C-alpha cells in the first residue's frame, strides 16, 4: 500500500468513495448486493467486513434514514469507510470473530456481507497484503454466516454475495440458522454459467427455498469491445442507484 487514494464515483455520481489506488478496491459486487436489500427508513443495517463502505453506503444512498453500522478489521479501510460515510455511518475497527460488546448487544434488521471469495488451499494469494486480506479467506465462511445470523433481529434478513462454487456450503450453514432462503445467480453473459450468487435468508423465516432465474449482467454472448455492455436492469442499478428486486 503506497498511501495514494482515489475518489471514485458510484451510482452515477450519487456517491463518491475514497479508496486506495492500489490494493483492494470495491467493484460492482457490493453495489449489486446493496441493491437487493429491501430496507426501509429506520432499519438497522450491519455491514460485516465493510471495506471502504461500498455496500452500506450504496444502500444508504438509495434508502435515506437507515441506521448504518460497519465492521472492518483493517484500520486503513475502516478509516476510509468512516470518512466516506461521515456521521451517517458508524464504523467499528474489529475482526468479525471478536466483535466489541456494544455490537454484540445489538440486533439488526439487515446484515450484509461480501466475504473473501477464495480458499487459499485452492488458489494463489494476491501479492498485495491488503488485497489478499480482502480476497483470501481466513475466517471460515461458516463463521461469517453464524455471526450474521446471531446479529439479526427476529424476522431480520442476512444478505451475502459469493462465488457460485461456495453455494452448497452457504445453503448448508444458512439452513442451520435461517429460513426463507432465496438465491439469485449472476451470469456474465447469455449462455455462460453463473459465477456469483446473491443469497438471502430470514431469521425465523418459514418460506420455501427459492432459486431464481439467473440475472444476466452483460449484453451479447461474448466480450467484443471495451465498452459499457451492462443490460438495462443492471445499468439502472450501477448508474442510477435503482433497486434490484428478486
PDB file of C-alpha atoms in Angstrom:
ATOM      1  CA  UNK A   1       0.000   0.000   0.000  1.00  0.00           C
ATOM      2  CA  UNK A   2       1.572   3.330  -1.093  1.00  0.00           C
ATOM      3  CA  UNK A   3      -0.943   5.611   0.623  1.00  0.00           C
ATOM      4  CA  UNK A   4      -2.283   7.169  -2.591  1.00  0.00           C
ATOM      5  CA  UNK A   5      -6.074   7.477  -2.648  1.00  0.00           C
ATOM      6  CA  UNK A   6      -8.609   7.934  -5.401  1.00  0.00           C
ATOM      7  CA  UNK A   7     -12.102   9.394  -5.119  1.00  0.00           C
ATOM      8  CA  UNK A   8     -14.387   7.241  -7.206  1.00  0.00           C
ATOM      9  CA  UNK A   9     -17.975   7.794  -8.308  1.00  0.00           C
ATOM     10  CA  UNK A  10     -20.616   5.139  -7.650  1.00  0.00           C
ATOM     11  CA  UNK A  11     -24.297   5.076  -8.620  1.00  0.00           C
ATOM     12  CA  UNK A  12     -23.774   7.552 -11.426  1.00  0.00           C
ATOM     13  CA  UNK A  13     -22.152  10.094  -9.108  1.00  0.00           C
ATOM     14  CA  UNK A  14     -24.730   9.901  -6.311  1.00  0.00           C
ATOM     15  CA  UNK A  15     -21.977   8.534  -4.081  1.00  0.00           C
ATOM     16  CA  UNK A  16     -18.218   9.095  -4.023  1.00  0.00           C
ATOM     17  CA  UNK A  17     -15.812   6.834  -2.145  1.00  0.00           C
ATOM     18  CA  UNK A  18     -12.197   7.287  -1.182  1.00  0.00           C
ATOM     19  CA  UNK A  19     -10.244   4.117  -1.938  1.00  0.00           C
ATOM     20  CA  UNK A  20      -6.588   3.088  -2.099  1.00  0.00           C
ATOM     21  CA  UNK A  21      -5.220   3.416  -5.614  1.00  0.00           C
ATOM     22  CA  UNK A  22      -3.512   0.058  -5.120  1.00  0.00           C
ATOM     23  CA  UNK A  23      -4.751  -2.873  -3.078  1.00  0.00           C
ATOM     24  CA  UNK A  24      -8.351  -3.960  -2.739  1.00  0.00           C
ATOM     25  CA  UNK A  25     -10.840  -1.675  -4.498  1.00  0.00           C
ATOM     26  CA  UNK A  26     -14.619  -2.004  -4.397  1.00  0.00           C
ATOM     27  CA  UNK A  27     -16.193  -3.106  -7.656  1.00  0.00           C
ATOM     28  CA  UNK A  28     -19.708  -3.906  -8.756  1.00  0.00           C
ATOM     29  CA  UNK A  29     -20.269  -6.823  -6.358  1.00  0.00           C
ATOM     30  CA  UNK A  30     -21.095  -4.805  -3.208  1.00  0.00           C
ATOM     31  CA  UNK A  31     -23.189  -2.415  -5.319  1.00  0.00           C
ATOM     32  CA  UNK A  32     -25.324  -5.269  -6.644  1.00  0.00           C
ATOM     33  CA  UNK A  33     -25.615  -6.767  -3.163  1.00  0.00           C
ATOM     34  CA  UNK A  34     -26.826  -3.463  -1.708  1.00  0.00           C
ATOM     35  CA  UNK A  35     -29.368  -3.067  -4.494  1.00  0.00           C
ATOM     36  CA  UNK A  36     -31.137  -6.293  -3.462  1.00  0.00           C
ATOM     37  CA  UNK A  37     -31.751  -5.216   0.150  1.00  0.00           C
ATOM     38  CA  UNK A  38     -35.386  -4.250   0.700  1.00  0.00           C
ATOM     39  CA  UNK A  39     -34.717  -1.885   3.590  1.00  0.00           C
ATOM     40  CA  UNK A  40     -36.936   0.959   4.740  1.00  0.00           C
ATOM     41  CA  UNK A  41     -36.193   4.168   6.651  1.00  0.00           C
ATOM     42  CA  UNK A  42     -35.325   3.474  10.274  1.00  0.00           C
ATOM     43  CA  UNK A  43     -33.987  -0.044   9.639  1.00  0.00           C
ATOM     44  CA  UNK A  44     -30.749  -1.011  11.387  1.00  0.00           C
ATOM     45  CA  UNK A  45     -28.122  -2.314   8.965  1.00  0.00           C
ATOM     46  CA  UNK A  46     -24.814  -4.057   9.762  1.00  0.00           C
ATOM     47  CA  UNK A  47     -22.158  -4.479   7.060  1.00  0.00           C
ATOM     48  CA  UNK A  48     -19.665  -7.183   8.094  1.00  0.00           C
ATOM     49  CA  UNK A  49     -16.217  -6.663   6.577  1.00  0.00           C
ATOM     50  CA  UNK A  50     -17.342  -3.354   5.130  1.00  0.00           C
ATOM     51  CA  UNK A  51     -14.076  -2.311   3.456  1.00  0.00           C
ATOM     52  CA  UNK A  52     -14.401   1.338   2.444  1.00  0.00           C
ATOM     53  CA  UNK A  53     -18.167   1.142   2.982  1.00  0.00           C
ATOM     54  CA  UNK A  54     -19.365   0.473  -0.559  1.00  0.00           C
ATOM     55  CA  UNK A  55     -22.289  -1.843   0.218  1.00  0.00           C
ATOM     56  CA  UNK A  56     -23.661   0.021   3.232  1.00  0.00           C
ATOM     57  CA  UNK A  57     -23.267   3.460   1.674  1.00  0.00           C
ATOM     58  CA  UNK A  58     -24.790   2.417  -1.658  1.00  0.00           C
ATOM     59  CA  UNK A  59     -27.768   1.117   0.296  1.00  0.00           C
ATOM     60  CA  UNK A  60     -27.915   4.340   2.308  1.00  0.00           C
ATOM     61  CA  UNK A  61     -27.834   6.420  -0.875  1.00  0.00           C
ATOM     62  CA  UNK A  62     -30.899   4.554  -2.166  1.00  0.00           C
ATOM     63  CA  UNK A  63     -32.817   4.371   1.129  1.00  0.00           C
ATOM     64  CA  UNK A  64     -32.476   7.503   3.293  1.00  0.00           C
ATOM     65  CA  UNK A  65     -32.928   7.277   7.050  1.00  0.00           C
ATOM     66  CA  UNK A  66     -31.158   3.971   7.701  1.00  0.00           C
ATOM     67  CA  UNK A  67     -29.041   3.363  10.801  1.00  0.00           C
ATOM     68  CA  UNK A  68     -25.806   2.130   9.221  1.00  0.00           C
ATOM     69  CA  UNK A  69     -23.029   0.273  11.039  1.00  0.00           C
ATOM     70  CA  UNK A  70     -19.922  -1.313   9.527  1.00  0.00           C
ATOM     71  CA  UNK A  71     -17.241  -3.598  10.911  1.00  0.00           C
ATOM     72  CA  UNK A  72     -13.825  -3.704   9.249  1.00  0.00           C
ATOM     73  CA  UNK A  73     -10.653  -5.228  10.671  1.00  0.00           C
ATOM     74  CA  UNK A  74      -8.116  -3.318   8.532  1.00  0.00           C
ATOM     75  CA  UNK A  75      -7.609   0.116  10.149  1.00  0.00           C
ATOM     76  CA  UNK A  76      -6.880   1.884   6.859  1.00  0.00           C
ATOM     77  CA  UNK A  77     -10.100   0.675   5.267  1.00  0.00           C
ATOM     78  CA  UNK A  78     -12.113   1.314   8.421  1.00  0.00           C
ATOM     79  CA  UNK A  79     -10.811   4.884   8.492  1.00  0.00           C
ATOM     80  CA  UNK A  80     -11.739   5.390   4.832  1.00  0.00           C
ATOM     81  CA  UNK A  81     -15.198   3.937   5.437  1.00  0.00           C
ATOM     82  CA  UNK A  82     -15.721   6.427   8.253  1.00  0.00           C
ATOM     83  CA  UNK A  83     -14.514   9.292   6.085  1.00  0.00           C
ATOM     84  CA  UNK A  84     -16.757   8.159   3.244  1.00  0.00           C
ATOM     85  CA  UNK A  85     -19.845   7.852   5.408  1.00  0.00           C
ATOM     86  CA  UNK A  86     -19.284  10.667   7.890  1.00  0.00           C
ATOM     87  CA  UNK A  87     -21.865  10.992  10.636  1.00  0.00           C
ATOM     88  CA  UNK A  88     -24.304   8.735   8.762  1.00  0.00           C
ATOM     89  CA  UNK A  89     -22.102   5.647   9.180  1.00  0.00           C
ATOM     90  CA  UNK A  90     -20.813   4.121  12.413  1.00  0.00           C
ATOM     91  CA  UNK A  91     -17.628   2.189  11.619  1.00  0.00           C
ATOM     92  CA  UNK A  92     -16.036  -0.184  14.125  1.00  0.00           C
ATOM     93  CA  UNK A  93     -12.469  -1.407  13.668  1.00  0.00           C
ATOM     94  CA  UNK A  94     -12.641  -5.049  14.710  1.00  0.00           C
ATOM     95  CA  UNK A  95     -12.462  -8.618  13.471  1.00  0.00           C
ATOM     96  CA  UNK A  96     -15.922 -10.089  12.967  1.00  0.00           C
ATOM     97  CA  UNK A  97     -14.982 -13.046  15.200  1.00  0.00           C
ATOM     98  CA  UNK A  98     -14.174 -10.649  18.046  1.00  0.00           C
ATOM     99  CA  UNK A  99     -16.915  -8.046  17.885  1.00  0.00           C
ATOM    100  CA  UNK A 100     -16.964  -5.458  20.680  1.00  0.00           C
ATOM    101  CA  UNK A 101     -19.652  -5.764  23.312  1.00  0.00           C
ATOM    102  CA  UNK A 102     -21.658  -2.772  22.102  1.00  0.00           C
ATOM    103  CA  UNK A 103     -22.143  -4.534  18.738  1.00  0.00           C
ATOM    104  CA  UNK A 104     -22.864  -7.956  20.269  1.00  0.00           C
ATOM    105  CA  UNK A 105     -25.571  -6.390  22.429  1.00  0.00           C
ATOM    106  CA  UNK A 106     -27.446  -5.027  19.422  1.00  0.00           C
ATOM    107  CA  UNK A 107     -29.771  -6.536  16.833  1.00  0.00           C
ATOM    108  CA  UNK A 108     -30.090  -5.528  13.205  1.00  0.00           C
ATOM    109  CA  UNK A 109     -32.851  -5.707  10.614  1.00  0.00           C
ATOM    110  CA  UNK A 110     -30.362  -6.441   7.831  1.00  0.00           C
ATOM    111  CA  UNK A 111     -26.844  -7.872   7.864  1.00  0.00           C
ATOM    112  CA  UNK A 112     -24.786  -7.590   4.659  1.00  0.00           C
ATOM    113  CA  UNK A 113     -21.576  -9.450   3.843  1.00  0.00           C
ATOM    114  CA  UNK A 114     -19.239  -9.726   0.862  1.00  0.00           C
ATOM    115  CA  UNK A 115     -16.750 -12.183   2.422  1.00  0.00           C
ATOM    116  CA  UNK A 116     -13.364 -13.062   0.904  1.00  0.00           C
ATOM    117  CA  UNK A 117     -14.053 -15.297  -2.064  1.00  0.00           C
ATOM    118  CA  UNK A 118     -11.091 -17.646  -2.214  1.00  0.00           C
ATOM    119  CA  UNK A 119      -9.903 -20.561  -0.127  1.00  0.00           C
ATOM    120  CA  UNK A 120      -6.136 -20.376  -0.383  1.00  0.00           C
ATOM    121  CA  UNK A 121      -5.863 -24.145  -0.340  1.00  0.00           C
ATOM    122  CA  UNK A 122      -7.350 -23.954  -3.842  1.00  0.00           C
ATOM    123  CA  UNK A 123      -5.840 -20.727  -5.199  1.00  0.00           C
ATOM    124  CA  UNK A 124      -2.836 -18.419  -5.131  1.00  0.00           C
ATOM    125  CA  UNK A 125      -2.524 -15.474  -2.770  1.00  0.00           C
ATOM    126  CA  UNK A 126      -2.523 -11.893  -4.047  1.00  0.00           C
ATOM    127  CA  UNK A 127       0.827 -10.087  -3.929  1.00  0.00           C
ATOM    128  CA  UNK A 128      -0.622  -7.006  -2.206  1.00  0.00           C
ATOM    129  CA  UNK A 129      -1.224  -7.693   1.502  1.00  0.00           C
ATOM    130  CA  UNK A 130      -4.352  -5.524   1.787  1.00  0.00           C
ATOM    131  CA  UNK A 131      -5.849  -7.055  -1.337  1.00  0.00           C
ATOM    132  CA  UNK A 132      -5.061 -10.535  -0.032  1.00  0.00           C
ATOM    133  CA  UNK A 133      -6.844  -9.788   3.246  1.00  0.00           C
ATOM    134  CA  UNK A 134      -9.958  -8.848   1.277  1.00  0.00           C
ATOM    135  CA  UNK A 135      -9.839 -11.791  -1.149  1.00  0.00           C
ATOM    136  CA  UNK A 136      -8.223 -14.694   0.704  1.00  0.00           C
ATOM    137  CA  UNK A 137     -10.397 -16.491   3.237  1.00  0.00           C
ATOM    138  CA  UNK A 138      -9.019 -16.651   6.776  1.00  0.00           C
ATOM    139  CA  UNK A 139     -12.238 -16.705   8.787  1.00  0.00           C
ATOM    140  CA  UNK A 140     -14.275 -19.710   7.570  1.00  0.00           C
ATOM    141  CA  UNK A 141     -17.381 -18.856   5.577  1.00  0.00           C
ATOM    142  CA  UNK A 142     -19.450 -20.813   8.103  1.00  0.00           C
ATOM    143  CA  UNK A 143     -18.382 -18.327  10.792  1.00  0.00           C
ATOM    144  CA  UNK A 144     -19.471 -15.355   8.667  1.00  0.00           C
ATOM    145  CA  UNK A 145     -22.930 -16.899   8.354  1.00  0.00           C
ATOM    146  CA  UNK A 146     -23.146 -17.832  12.032  1.00  0.00           C
ATOM    147  CA  UNK A 147     -22.120 -14.322  13.117  1.00  0.00           C
ATOM    148  CA  UNK A 148     -24.553 -12.673  10.697  1.00  0.00           C
ATOM    149  CA  UNK A 149     -27.416 -14.817  11.984  1.00  0.00           C
ATOM    150  CA  UNK A 150     -26.581 -14.003  15.609  1.00  0.00           C
ATOM    151  CA  UNK A 151     -26.742 -10.282  14.958  1.00  0.00           C
ATOM    152  CA  UNK A 152     -30.147 -10.401  13.276  1.00  0.00           C
ATOM    153  CA  UNK A 153     -33.320  -9.271  14.977  1.00  0.00           C
ATOM    154  CA  UNK A 154     -36.292 -11.655  14.713  1.00  0.00           C
ATOM    155  CA  UNK A 155     -37.513 -11.657  11.094  1.00  0.00           C
ATOM    156  CA  UNK A 156     -34.333  -9.850  10.031  1.00  0.00           C
ATOM    157  CA  UNK A 157     -32.513 -10.704   6.785  1.00  0.00           C
ATOM    158  CA  UNK A 158     -28.941 -11.793   6.066  1.00  0.00           C
ATOM    159  CA  UNK A 159     -27.617 -10.914   2.594  1.00  0.00           C
ATOM    160  CA  UNK A 160     -24.476 -12.483   1.082  1.00  0.00           C
ATOM    161  CA  UNK A 161     -22.703 -12.322  -2.253  1.00  0.00           C
ATOM    162  CA  UNK A 162     -20.176 -15.019  -3.046  1.00  0.00           C
ATOM    163  CA  UNK A 163     -18.728 -17.351  -5.650  1.00  0.00           C
ATOM    164  CA  UNK A 164     -21.174 -19.904  -7.027  1.00  0.00           C
ATOM    165  CA  UNK A 165     -18.936 -22.833  -6.091  1.00  0.00           C
ATOM    166  CA  UNK A 166     -19.428 -21.948  -2.420  1.00  0.00           C
ATOM    167  CA  UNK A 167     -23.224 -22.113  -2.701  1.00  0.00           C
ATOM    168  CA  UNK A 168     -23.566 -25.642  -1.221  1.00  0.00           C
ATOM    169  CA  UNK A 169     -21.686 -24.516   1.876  1.00  0.00           C
ATOM    170  CA  UNK A 170     -23.728 -21.329   2.160  1.00  0.00           C
ATOM    171  CA  UNK A 171     -27.004 -23.230   1.915  1.00  0.00           C
ATOM    172  CA  UNK A 172     -25.879 -25.790   4.487  1.00  0.00           C
ATOM    173  CA  UNK A 173     -24.829 -23.158   7.015  1.00  0.00           C
ATOM    174  CA  UNK A 174     -27.763 -20.828   6.393  1.00  0.00           C
ATOM    175  CA  UNK A 175     -30.138 -23.766   6.685  1.00  0.00           C
ATOM    176  CA  UNK A 176     -28.987 -24.340  10.262  1.00  0.00           C
ATOM    177  CA  UNK A 177     -29.883 -20.821  11.359  1.00  0.00           C
ATOM    178  CA  UNK A 178     -32.172 -19.106   8.846  1.00  0.00           C
ATOM    179  CA  UNK A 179     -35.238 -19.811   6.740  1.00  0.00           C
ATOM    180  CA  UNK A 180     -36.959 -18.431   3.629  1.00  0.00           C
ATOM    181  CA  UNK A 181     -33.662 -18.764   1.754  1.00  0.00           C
ATOM    182  CA  UNK A 182     -33.503 -17.345  -1.770  1.00  0.00           C
ATOM    183  CA  UNK A 183     -30.715 -17.452  -4.352  1.00  0.00           C
ATOM    184  CA  UNK A 184     -30.142 -15.132  -7.309  1.00  0.00           C
ATOM    185  CA  UNK A 185     -27.398 -16.452  -9.646  1.00  0.00           C
ATOM    186  CA  UNK A 186     -25.392 -13.849 -11.574  1.00  0.00           C
ATOM    187  CA  UNK A 187     -24.216 -14.835 -15.069  1.00  0.00           C
ATOM    188  CA  UNK A 188     -21.724 -12.719 -17.033  1.00  0.00           C
ATOM    189  CA  UNK A 189     -23.482 -13.288 -20.377  1.00  0.00           C
ATOM    190  CA  UNK A 190     -26.112 -15.345 -22.129  1.00  0.00           C
ATOM    191  CA  UNK A 191     -25.007 -18.954 -22.388  1.00  0.00           C
ATOM    192  CA  UNK A 192     -22.410 -18.589 -19.617  1.00  0.00           C
ATOM    193  CA  UNK A 193     -22.586 -20.381 -16.294  1.00  0.00           C
ATOM    194  CA  UNK A 194     -23.251 -18.198 -13.229  1.00  0.00           C
ATOM    195  CA  UNK A 195     -20.081 -17.106 -11.447  1.00  0.00           C
ATOM    196  CA  UNK A 196     -21.602 -15.350  -8.435  1.00  0.00           C
ATOM    197  CA  UNK A 197     -24.704 -15.752  -6.305  1.00  0.00           C
ATOM    198  CA  UNK A 198     -26.599 -13.382  -4.052  1.00  0.00           C
ATOM    199  CA  UNK A 199     -28.174 -15.312  -1.194  1.00  0.00           C
ATOM    200  CA  UNK A 200     -30.545 -14.065   1.470  1.00  0.00           C
ATOM    201  CA  UNK A 201     -32.157 -15.778   4.428  1.00  0.00           C
ATOM    202  CA  UNK A 202     -34.564 -14.666   7.115  1.00  0.00           C
ATOM    203  CA  UNK A 203     -34.308 -15.253  10.833  1.00  0.00           C
ATOM    204  CA  UNK A 204     -37.307 -17.363  11.882  1.00  0.00           C
ATOM    205  CA  UNK A 205     -38.342 -17.482   8.229  1.00  0.00           C
ATOM    206  CA  UNK A 206     -40.625 -20.331   7.173  1.00  0.00           C
ATOM    207  CA  UNK A 207     -40.854 -19.786   3.418  1.00  0.00           C
ATOM    208  CA  UNK A 208     -39.836 -22.446   0.905  1.00  0.00           C
ATOM    209  CA  UNK A 209     -36.402 -22.322  -0.712  1.00  0.00           C
ATOM    210  CA  UNK A 210     -36.405 -20.321  -3.958  1.00  0.00           C
ATOM    211  CA  UNK A 211     -33.853 -20.492  -6.769  1.00  0.00           C
ATOM    212  CA  UNK A 212     -34.402 -17.546  -9.106  1.00  0.00           C
ATOM    213  CA  UNK A 213     -33.704 -17.280 -12.814  1.00  0.00           C
ATOM    214  CA  UNK A 214     -30.100 -16.103 -13.332  1.00  0.00           C
ATOM    215  CA  UNK A 215     -29.560 -12.402 -13.829  1.00  0.00           C
ATOM    216  CA  UNK A 216     -27.535 -11.809 -16.994  1.00  0.00           C
ATOM    217  CA  UNK A 217     -25.126  -8.925 -16.424  1.00  0.00           C
ATOM    218  CA  UNK A 218     -23.876  -8.070 -19.929  1.00  0.00           C
ATOM    219  CA  UNK A 219     -25.462  -7.910 -23.364  1.00  0.00           C
ATOM    220  CA  UNK A 220     -24.279 -10.359 -26.013  1.00  0.00           C
ATOM    221  CA  UNK A 221     -22.836 -13.835 -25.736  1.00  0.00           C
ATOM    222  CA  UNK A 222     -19.192 -12.732 -25.642  1.00  0.00           C
ATOM    223  CA  UNK A 223     -16.964  -9.755 -24.950  1.00  0.00           C
ATOM    224  CA  UNK A 224     -16.325  -7.937 -28.225  1.00  0.00           C
ATOM    225  CA  UNK A 225     -15.305  -4.408 -27.254  1.00  0.00           C
ATOM    226  CA  UNK A 226     -14.223  -2.315 -24.277  1.00  0.00           C
ATOM    227  CA  UNK A 227     -17.483  -0.518 -23.592  1.00  0.00           C
ATOM    228  CA  UNK A 228     -20.366  -0.383 -21.127  1.00  0.00           C
ATOM    229  CA  UNK A 229     -22.301  -3.507 -22.081  1.00  0.00           C
ATOM    230  CA  UNK A 230     -24.418  -3.965 -18.947  1.00  0.00           C
ATOM    231  CA  UNK A 231     -28.034  -4.918 -19.599  1.00  0.00           C
ATOM    232  CA  UNK A 232     -30.563  -2.140 -18.815  1.00  0.00           C
ATOM    233  CA  UNK A 233     -31.644  -3.647 -15.480  1.00  0.00           C
ATOM    234  CA  UNK A 234     -28.061  -3.823 -14.214  1.00  0.00           C
ATOM    235  CA  UNK A 235     -27.152  -0.454 -15.695  1.00  0.00           C
ATOM    236  CA  UNK A 236     -30.044   1.097 -13.750  1.00  0.00           C
ATOM    237  CA  UNK A 237     -28.514  -0.253 -10.539  1.00  0.00           C
ATOM    238  CA  UNK A 238     -24.940   0.802 -11.265  1.00  0.00           C
ATOM    239  CA  UNK A 239     -25.649   4.177 -12.890  1.00  0.00           C
ATOM    240  CA  UNK A 240     -28.941   5.307 -11.309  1.00  0.00           C
ATOM    241  CA  UNK A 241     -28.925   3.613  -7.904  1.00  0.00           C
ATOM    242  CA  UNK A 242     -32.043   1.551  -8.689  1.00  0.00           C
ATOM    243  CA  UNK A 243     -33.182  -1.389  -6.590  1.00  0.00           C
ATOM    244  CA  UNK A 244     -32.625  -4.946  -7.807  1.00  0.00           C
ATOM    245  CA  UNK A 245     -35.610  -6.948  -6.684  1.00  0.00           C
ATOM    246  CA  UNK A 246     -35.882 -10.726  -6.610  1.00  0.00           C
TER     247      UNK A 246
END
